Amino acid sequence: KNEVEQSPQNLTAQEGEFITINCSYSVGISALHWLQQHPGGGIVSLFMLSSGKKKHGRLIATINIQEKHSSLHITASHPRDSAVYICAAENFGNEKLTFGTGTRLTIIP
Amino acid sequence: DAGVIQSPRHEVTEMGQEVTLRCKPISGHNSLFWYRQTMMRGLELLIYFNNNVPIDDSGMPEDRFSAKMPNASFSTLKIQPSEPRDSAVYFCASSYGGASNNEQFFGPGTRLTVL
């Protein structure tokens, strides 16, 4: 069973700061997913990556397969980025996701 | 597309009652997932289907839980009898592909409260 750990659990930052959320997993995976859950509860897929780096607007996700580690970065953070960010490891050969416990991000104006 | 549709959005019931949660995946998607989210355990996969066939139900807590997918556009998750510890938010998600490395699209969730 894949163990997925995220850090930090909670993060409060000032608007404009550069944000980094970390995710590590214990067993080799086919892909790593980053999800965003807004205060209203809805879950949105941000990234799915199996190597290298992906960028979407102010969000950047990276993964190091050898080190079994992924990071989610937010540049020029904004209060609307306040949400819970969840990483999930996808097993080889199927679509099962094992989730981290999430990082609650609060951006203060 | 309307996205993944779940109903009801909120359900309050008494212990012992049967609860049925419903999900309509995105048209054309062939994988469907049921997840449960609680404060204590976070998000957990309960069961997932590919082409209407259950592939992995190892996350289903016990015999009180059952899930069906009679066709490509509809799935149900049933709890009978319900217990207070079943209180959680239940999410349905769908994807296109079936093997791996496919983005999953989540529904808005059903918040279940069992009194």
PDB file of C-alpha atoms in Angstrom:
ATOM      1  CA  LYS A   1       0.000   0.000   0.000  1.00  0.00           C
ATOM      2  CA  ASN A   2       1.342   3.386  -0.920  1.00  0.00           C
ATOM      3  CA  GLU A   3       1.883   5.781   1.945  1.00  0.00           C
ATOM      4  CA  VAL A   4       1.422   9.386   0.862  1.00  0.00           C
ATOM      5  CA  GLU A   5       2.568  12.194   3.107  1.00  0.00           C
ATOM      6  CA  GLN A   6       2.122  15.908   2.675  1.00  0.00           C
ATOM      7  CA  SER A   7       3.732  18.874   4.367  1.00  0.00           C
ATOM      8  CA  PRO A   8       2.967  21.235   5.822  1.00  0.00           C
ATOM      9  CA  GLN A   9      -0.501  20.384   7.134  1.00  0.00           C
ATOM     10  CA  ASN A  10      -1.359  24.046   7.480  1.00  0.00           C
ATOM     11  CA  LEU A  11       0.223  27.073   5.835  1.00  0.00           C
ATOM     12  CA  THR A  12      -0.629  30.729   6.292  1.00  0.00           C
ATOM     13  CA  ALA A  13       1.102  33.325   4.124  1.00  0.00           C
ATOM     14  CA  GLN A  14       0.788  36.919   3.032  1.00  0.00           C
ATOM     15  CA  GLU A  15      -0.566  37.783  -0.368  1.00  0.00           C
ATOM     16  CA  GLY A  16       2.206  37.767  -2.944  1.00  0.00           C
ATOM     17  CA  GLU A  17       4.367  35.181  -1.238  1.00  0.00           C
ATOM     18  CA  PHE A  18       5.791  32.151  -3.049  1.00  0.00           C
ATOM     19  CA  ILE A  19       4.159  28.964  -1.757  1.00  0.00           C
ATOM     20  CA  THR A  20       5.544  25.423  -1.740  1.00  0.00           C
ATOM     21  CA  ILE A  21       3.626  22.305  -0.714  1.00  0.00           C
ATOM     22  CA  ASN A  22       5.423  18.985  -0.578  1.00  0.00           C
ATOM     23  CA  CYS A  23       4.273  15.424  -1.188  1.00  0.00           C
ATOM     24  CA  SER A  24       6.186  12.190  -0.774  1.00  0.00           C
ATOM     25  CA  TYR A  25       5.118   8.633  -1.455  1.00  0.00           C
ATOM     26  CA  SER A  26       6.564   5.242  -0.592  1.00  0.00           C
ATOM     27  CA  VAL A  27       5.916   3.042  -3.621  1.00  0.00           C
ATOM     28  CA  GLY A  28       6.533   3.630  -7.325  1.00  0.00           C
ATOM     29  CA  ILE A  29       3.594   5.185  -9.126  1.00  0.00           C
ATOM     30  CA  SER A  30       2.323   5.768 -12.634  1.00  0.00           C
ATOM     31  CA  ALA A  31       1.266   9.348 -11.931  1.00  0.00           C
ATOM     32  CA  LEU A  32       0.935  11.931  -9.172  1.00  0.00           C
ATOM     33  CA  HIS A  33      -2.208  14.040  -8.977  1.00  0.00           C
ATOM     34  CA  TRP A  34      -2.625  17.430  -7.348  1.00  0.00           C
ATOM     35  CA  LEU A  35      -6.157  18.406  -6.373  1.00  0.00           C
ATOM     36  CA  GLN A  36      -7.646  21.582  -4.964  1.00  0.00           C
ATOM     37  CA  GLN A  37     -10.600  21.586  -2.590  1.00  0.00           C
ATOM     38  CA  HIS A  38     -12.293  24.908  -2.054  1.00  0.00           C
ATOM     39  CA  PRO A  39     -14.001  25.939   1.189  1.00  0.00           C
ATOM     40  CA  GLY A  40     -17.331  25.028  -0.397  1.00  0.00           C
ATOM     41  CA  GLY A  41     -16.114  21.451  -0.698  1.00  0.00           C
ATOM     42  CA  GLY A  42     -15.750  21.008  -4.460  1.00  0.00           C
ATOM     43  CA  ILE A  43     -12.661  19.154  -5.697  1.00  0.00           C
ATOM     44  CA  VAL A  44     -10.832  20.195  -8.846  1.00  0.00           C
ATOM     45  CA  SER A  45      -7.953  18.404 -10.524  1.00  0.00           C
ATOM     46  CA  LEU A  46      -4.995  20.756 -10.941  1.00  0.00           C
ATOM     47  CA  PHE A  47      -2.255  18.551 -12.346  1.00  0.00           C
ATOM     48  CA  MET A  48      -1.470  15.004 -13.238  1.00  0.00           C
ATOM     49  CA  LEU A  49       2.194  14.317 -13.860  1.00  0.00           C
ATOM     50  CA  SER A  50       4.491  11.345 -14.196  1.00  0.00           C
ATOM     51  CA  SER A  51       7.767  13.170 -14.808  1.00  0.00           C
ATOM     52  CA  GLY A  52       9.354  16.603 -14.909  1.00  0.00           C
ATOM     53  CA  LYS A  53       7.317  19.730 -14.462  1.00  0.00           C
ATOM     54  CA  LYS A  54       3.958  21.190 -15.455  1.00  0.00           C
ATOM     55  CA  LYS A  55       2.805  24.801 -15.299  1.00  0.00           C
ATOM     56  CA  HIS A  56      -0.641  26.325 -15.383  1.00  0.00           C
ATOM     57  CA  GLY A  57      -0.849  30.032 -14.782  1.00  0.00           C
ATOM     58  CA  ARG A  58       0.699  30.746 -11.385  1.00  0.00           C
ATOM     59  CA  LEU A  59       0.776  27.079 -10.412  1.00  0.00           C
ATOM     60  CA  ILE A  60       3.742  24.815 -11.029  1.00  0.00           C
ATOM     61  CA  ALA A  61       4.006  21.120 -10.176  1.00  0.00           C
ATOM     62  CA  THR A  62       7.221  19.138 -10.203  1.00  0.00           C
ATOM     63  CA  ILE A  63       8.003  15.504  -9.581  1.00  0.00           C
ATOM     64  CA  ASN A  64      11.214  13.590  -8.872  1.00  0.00           C
ATOM     65  CA  ILE A  65      10.545   9.943  -9.585  1.00  0.00           C
ATOM     66  CA  GLN A  66      13.828   8.708  -8.097  1.00  0.00           C
ATOM     67  CA  GLU A  67      13.228  10.517  -4.819  1.00  0.00           C
ATOM     68  CA  LYS A  68       9.470   9.749  -4.811  1.00  0.00           C
ATOM     69  CA  HIS A  69       8.696  13.385  -4.187  1.00  0.00           C
ATOM     70  CA  SER A  70       6.517  16.056  -5.741  1.00  0.00           C
ATOM     71  CA  SER A  71       6.034  19.742  -5.044  1.00  0.00           C
ATOM     72  CA  LEU A  72       3.284  22.201  -5.837  1.00  0.00           C
ATOM     73  CA  HIS A  73       4.328  25.834  -6.115  1.00  0.00           C
ATOM     74  CA  ILE A  74       2.160  28.928  -6.256  1.00  0.00           C
ATOM     75  CA  THR A  75       3.752  32.162  -7.405  1.00  0.00           C
ATOM     76  CA  ALA A  76       2.370  35.590  -6.446  1.00  0.00           C
ATOM     77  CA  SER A  77      -0.168  33.994  -4.106  1.00  0.00           C
ATOM     78  CA  HIS A  78      -3.618  35.535  -3.811  1.00  0.00           C
ATOM     79  CA  PRO A  79      -6.396  35.177  -1.239  1.00  0.00           C
ATOM     80  CA  ARG A  80      -8.435  33.230  -3.793  1.00  0.00           C
ATOM     81  CA  ASP A  81      -5.734  30.528  -3.658  1.00  0.00           C
ATOM     82  CA  SER A  82      -6.905  29.741  -0.129  1.00  0.00           C
ATOM     83  CA  ALA A  83      -8.011  26.119  -0.231  1.00  0.00           C
ATOM     84  CA  VAL A  84      -6.958  22.615   0.741  1.00  0.00           C
ATOM     85  CA  TYR A  85      -4.422  21.102  -1.646  1.00  0.00           C
ATOM     86  CA  ILE A  86      -4.319  17.319  -1.843  1.00  0.00           C
ATOM     87  CA  CYS A  87      -1.805  15.105  -3.574  1.00  0.00           C
ATOM     88  CA  ALA A  88      -2.696  11.605  -4.666  1.00  0.00           C
ATOM     89  CA  ALA A  89      -0.533   8.761  -5.932  1.00  0.00           C
ATOM     90  CA  GLU A  90      -1.858   6.620  -8.757  1.00  0.00           C
ATOM     91  CA  ASN A  91      -0.891   2.959  -8.795  1.00  0.00           C
ATOM     92  CA  PHE A  92       0.658   1.248 -11.776  1.00  0.00           C
ATOM     93  CA  GLY A  93      -1.786  -0.723 -13.878  1.00  0.00           C
ATOM     94  CA  ASN A  94      -4.991   0.745 -12.526  1.00  0.00           C
ATOM     95  CA  GLU A  95      -6.524   4.087 -11.616  1.00  0.00           C
ATOM     96  CA  LYS A  96      -6.559   3.718  -7.847  1.00  0.00           C
ATOM     97  CA  LEU A  97      -5.567   6.868  -6.019  1.00  0.00           C
ATOM     98  CA  THR A  98      -4.054   6.989  -2.550  1.00  0.00           C
ATOM     99  CA  PHE A  99      -4.501  10.428  -1.045  1.00  0.00           C
ATOM    100  CA  GLY A 100      -2.378  12.568   1.204  1.00  0.00           C
ATOM    101  CA  THR A 101      -4.018  14.256   4.169  1.00  0.00           C
ATOM    102  CA  GLY A 102      -4.049  17.637   2.480  1.00  0.00           C
ATOM    103  CA  THR A 103      -2.476  21.032   3.120  1.00  0.00           C
ATOM    104  CA  ARG A 104      -4.753  23.835   4.232  1.00  0.00           C
ATOM    105  CA  LEU A 105      -3.471  27.057   2.666  1.00  0.00           C
ATOM    106  CA  THR A 106      -4.637  30.467   3.826  1.00  0.00           C
ATOM    107  CA  ILE A 107      -3.473  33.593   2.016  1.00  0.00           C
ATOM    108  CA  ILE A 108      -3.949  36.803   3.966  1.00  0.00           C
ATOM    109  CA  PRO A 109      -4.547  40.034   2.020  1.00  0.00           C
TER     110      PRO A 109
ATOM    111  CA  ASP B   1     -20.972  19.375 -20.373  1.00  0.00           C
ATOM    112  CA  ALA B   2     -22.630  19.551 -16.971  1.00  0.00           C
ATOM    113  CA  GLY B   3     -19.818  17.693 -15.273  1.00  0.00           C
ATOM    114  CA  VAL B   4     -20.337  14.860 -12.838  1.00  0.00           C
ATOM    115  CA  ILE B   5     -23.776  15.079 -11.242  1.00  0.00           C
ATOM    116  CA  GLN B   6     -24.531  13.751  -7.781  1.00  0.00           C
ATOM    117  CA  SER B   7     -27.768  13.584  -5.865  1.00  0.00           C
ATOM    118  CA  PRO B   8     -28.849  14.335  -3.306  1.00  0.00           C
ATOM    119  CA  ARG B   9     -26.417  17.087  -2.276  1.00  0.00           C
ATOM    120  CA  HIS B  10     -27.358  16.688   1.376  1.00  0.00           C
ATOM    121  CA  GLU B  11     -28.959  13.775   3.161  1.00  0.00           C
ATOM    122  CA  VAL B  12     -29.944  13.552   6.792  1.00  0.00           C
ATOM    123  CA  THR B  13     -31.264  10.235   7.980  1.00  0.00           C
ATOM    124  CA  GLU B  14     -31.692   8.200  11.118  1.00  0.00           C
ATOM    125  CA  MET B  15     -29.608   5.248  12.104  1.00  0.00           C
ATOM    126  CA  GLY B  16     -30.882   2.055  10.563  1.00  0.00           C
ATOM    127  CA  GLN B  17     -32.385   3.659   7.491  1.00  0.00           C
ATOM    128  CA  GLU B  18     -31.353   2.816   3.948  1.00  0.00           C
ATOM    129  CA  VAL B  19     -29.474   5.526   2.067  1.00  0.00           C
ATOM    130  CA  THR B  20     -28.978   5.656  -1.693  1.00  0.00           C
ATOM    131  CA  LEU B  21     -26.551   8.056  -3.302  1.00  0.00           C
ATOM    132  CA  ARG B  22     -26.629   8.640  -7.034  1.00  0.00           C
ATOM    133  CA  CYS B  23     -24.075   9.645  -9.626  1.00  0.00           C
ATOM    134  CA  LYS B  24     -24.166  10.498 -13.305  1.00  0.00           C
ATOM    135  CA  PRO B  25     -20.665  10.546 -14.821  1.00  0.00           C
ATOM    136  CA  ILE B  26     -19.523  12.805 -17.630  1.00  0.00           C
ATOM    137  CA  SER B  27     -20.813  11.503 -20.938  1.00  0.00           C
ATOM    138  CA  GLY B  28     -18.179   9.398 -22.682  1.00  0.00           C
ATOM    139  CA  HIS B  29     -16.204   8.641 -19.540  1.00  0.00           C
ATOM    140  CA  ASN B  30     -15.783   4.940 -18.899  1.00  0.00           C
ATOM    141  CA  SER B  31     -14.352   4.883 -15.367  1.00  0.00           C
ATOM    142  CA  LEU B  32     -16.333   5.837 -12.285  1.00  0.00           C
ATOM    143  CA  PHE B  33     -15.095   6.183  -8.715  1.00  0.00           C
ATOM    144  CA  TRP B  34     -16.823   6.463  -5.349  1.00  0.00           C
ATOM    145  CA  TYR B  35     -14.853   8.213  -2.600  1.00  0.00           C
ATOM    146  CA  ARG B  36     -15.597   9.024   1.023  1.00  0.00           C
ATOM    147  CA  GLN B  37     -14.132  11.989   2.870  1.00  0.00           C
ATOM    148  CA  THR B  38     -14.067  12.364   6.650  1.00  0.00           C
ATOM    149  CA  MET B  39     -12.127  14.608   8.967  1.00  0.00           C
ATOM    150  CA  MET B  40     -10.391  11.641  10.552  1.00  0.00           C
ATOM    151  CA  ARG B  41      -9.444   9.648   7.450  1.00  0.00           C
ATOM    152  CA  GLY B  42      -9.438  12.189   4.632  1.00  0.00           C
ATOM    153  CA  LEU B  43     -10.309  10.963   1.148  1.00  0.00           C
ATOM    154  CA  GLU B  44     -10.604   7.239   0.590  1.00  0.00           C
ATOM    155  CA  LEU B  45     -11.490   5.214  -2.463  1.00  0.00           C
ATOM    156  CA  LEU B  46     -14.478   2.952  -1.845  1.00  0.00           C
ATOM    157  CA  ILE B  47     -14.924   1.309  -5.233  1.00  0.00           C
ATOM    158  CA  TYR B  48     -14.304   1.974  -8.874  1.00  0.00           C
ATOM    159  CA  PHE B  49     -15.847   0.736 -12.099  1.00  0.00           C
ATOM    160  CA  ASN B  50     -14.471   0.513 -15.601  1.00  0.00           C
ATOM    161  CA  ASN B  51     -16.923   0.013 -18.465  1.00  0.00           C
ATOM    162  CA  ASN B  52     -19.654  -0.567 -15.848  1.00  0.00           C
ATOM    163  CA  VAL B  53     -17.749  -3.464 -14.246  1.00  0.00           C
ATOM    164  CA  PRO B  54     -16.498  -3.200 -10.639  1.00  0.00           C
ATOM    165  CA  ILE B  55     -12.708  -3.378 -10.756  1.00  0.00           C
ATOM    166  CA  ASP B  56     -11.715  -2.832  -7.148  1.00  0.00           C
ATOM    167  CA  ASP B  57     -14.054  -2.750  -4.166  1.00  0.00           C
ATOM    168  CA  SER B  58     -11.418  -3.304  -1.506  1.00  0.00           C
ATOM    169  CA  GLY B  59     -12.213   0.056   0.026  1.00  0.00           C
ATOM    170  CA  MET B  60     -15.854  -0.756   0.714  1.00  0.00           C
ATOM    171  CA  PRO B  61     -16.082  -0.747   4.515  1.00  0.00           C
ATOM    172  CA  GLU B  62     -18.369  -3.703   5.022  1.00  0.00           C
ATOM    173  CA  ASP B  63     -21.397  -5.560   3.744  1.00  0.00           C
ATOM    174  CA  ARG B  64     -23.663  -2.660   4.595  1.00  0.00           C
ATOM    175  CA  PHE B  65     -22.208  -0.850   1.576  1.00  0.00           C
ATOM    176  CA  SER B  66     -23.009  -1.814  -1.992  1.00  0.00           C
ATOM    177  CA  ALA B  67     -22.513  -0.099  -5.333  1.00  0.00           C
ATOM    178  CA  LYS B  68     -23.937  -0.717  -8.756  1.00  0.00           C
ATOM    179  CA  MET B  69     -23.436   0.664 -12.234  1.00  0.00           C
ATOM    180  CA  PRO B  70     -26.285  -0.650 -14.394  1.00  0.00           C
ATOM    181  CA  ASN B  71     -25.246   1.448 -17.392  1.00  0.00           C
ATOM    182  CA  ALA B  72     -22.612   3.919 -18.521  1.00  0.00           C
ATOM    183  CA  SER B  73     -24.542   6.938 -17.318  1.00  0.00           C
ATOM    184  CA  PHE B  74     -25.633   5.986 -13.819  1.00  0.00           C
ATOM    185  CA  SER B  75     -24.261   4.560 -10.607  1.00  0.00           C
ATOM    186  CA  THR B  76     -25.583   4.154  -7.061  1.00  0.00           C
ATOM    187  CA  LEU B  77     -23.960   3.711  -3.694  1.00  0.00           C
ATOM    188  CA  LYS B  78     -26.249   2.188  -1.106  1.00  0.00           C
ATOM    189  CA  ILE B  79     -25.828   1.934   2.648  1.00  0.00           C
ATOM    190  CA  GLN B  80     -28.182  -0.394   4.463  1.00  0.00           C
ATOM    191  CA  PRO B  81     -28.537  -0.095   7.402  1.00  0.00           C
ATOM    192  CA  SER B  82     -26.872   3.260   7.924  1.00  0.00           C
ATOM    193  CA  GLU B  83     -24.901   4.059  11.086  1.00  0.00           C
ATOM    194  CA  PRO B  84     -23.701   7.372  12.573  1.00  0.00           C
ATOM    195  CA  ARG B  85     -20.089   6.518  11.652  1.00  0.00           C
ATOM    196  CA  ASP B  86     -21.128   6.588   7.971  1.00  0.00           C
ATOM    197  CA  SER B  87     -21.559  10.350   8.230  1.00  0.00           C
ATOM    198  CA  ALA B  88     -19.186  11.828   5.650  1.00  0.00           C
ATOM    199  CA  VAL B  89     -19.053  13.522   2.281  1.00  0.00           C
ATOM    200  CA  TYR B  90     -19.305  11.022  -0.553  1.00  0.00           C
ATOM    201  CA  PHE B  91     -17.768  12.028  -3.868  1.00  0.00           C
ATOM    202  CA  CYS B  92     -18.255  10.461  -7.249  1.00  0.00           C
ATOM    203  CA  ALA B  93     -15.640  11.008  -9.970  1.00  0.00           C
ATOM    204  CA  SER B  94     -15.259   9.893 -13.548  1.00  0.00           C
ATOM    205  CA  SER B  95     -12.458   9.649 -16.080  1.00  0.00           C
ATOM    206  CA  TYR B  96     -11.873   8.558 -19.645  1.00  0.00           C
ATOM    207  CA  GLY B  97      -9.364   5.828 -20.282  1.00  0.00           C
ATOM    208  CA  GLY B  98      -9.380   2.930 -17.865  1.00  0.00           C
ATOM    209  CA  ALA B  99      -5.719   2.075 -17.637  1.00  0.00           C
ATOM    210  CA  SER B 100      -3.899   4.825 -15.803  1.00  0.00           C
ATOM    211  CA  ASN B 101      -2.752   8.415 -16.029  1.00  0.00           C
ATOM    212  CA  ASN B 102      -6.218   9.813 -16.606  1.00  0.00           C
ATOM    213  CA  GLU B 103      -7.503  13.005 -15.051  1.00  0.00           C
ATOM    214  CA  GLN B 104     -10.445  12.431 -12.734  1.00  0.00           C
ATOM    215  CA  PHE B 105     -13.373  14.835 -12.640  1.00  0.00           C
ATOM    216  CA  PHE B 106     -15.171  15.091  -9.329  1.00  0.00           C
ATOM    217  CA  GLY B 107     -18.813  15.695  -8.602  1.00  0.00           C
ATOM    218  CA  PRO B 108     -19.932  18.194  -5.947  1.00  0.00           C
ATOM    219  CA  GLY B 109     -20.351  15.483  -3.334  1.00  0.00           C
ATOM    220  CA  THR B 110     -23.203  14.308  -1.117  1.00  0.00           C
ATOM    221  CA  ARG B 111     -22.981  15.294   2.520  1.00  0.00           C
ATOM    222  CA  LEU B 112     -24.499  12.469   4.544  1.00  0.00           C
ATOM    223  CA  THR B 113     -25.468  12.838   8.178  1.00  0.00           C
ATOM    224  CA  VAL B 114     -26.697   9.790  10.042  1.00  0.00           C
ATOM    225  CA  LEU B 115     -28.289  10.624  13.377  1.00  0.00           C
TER     226      LEU B 115
END
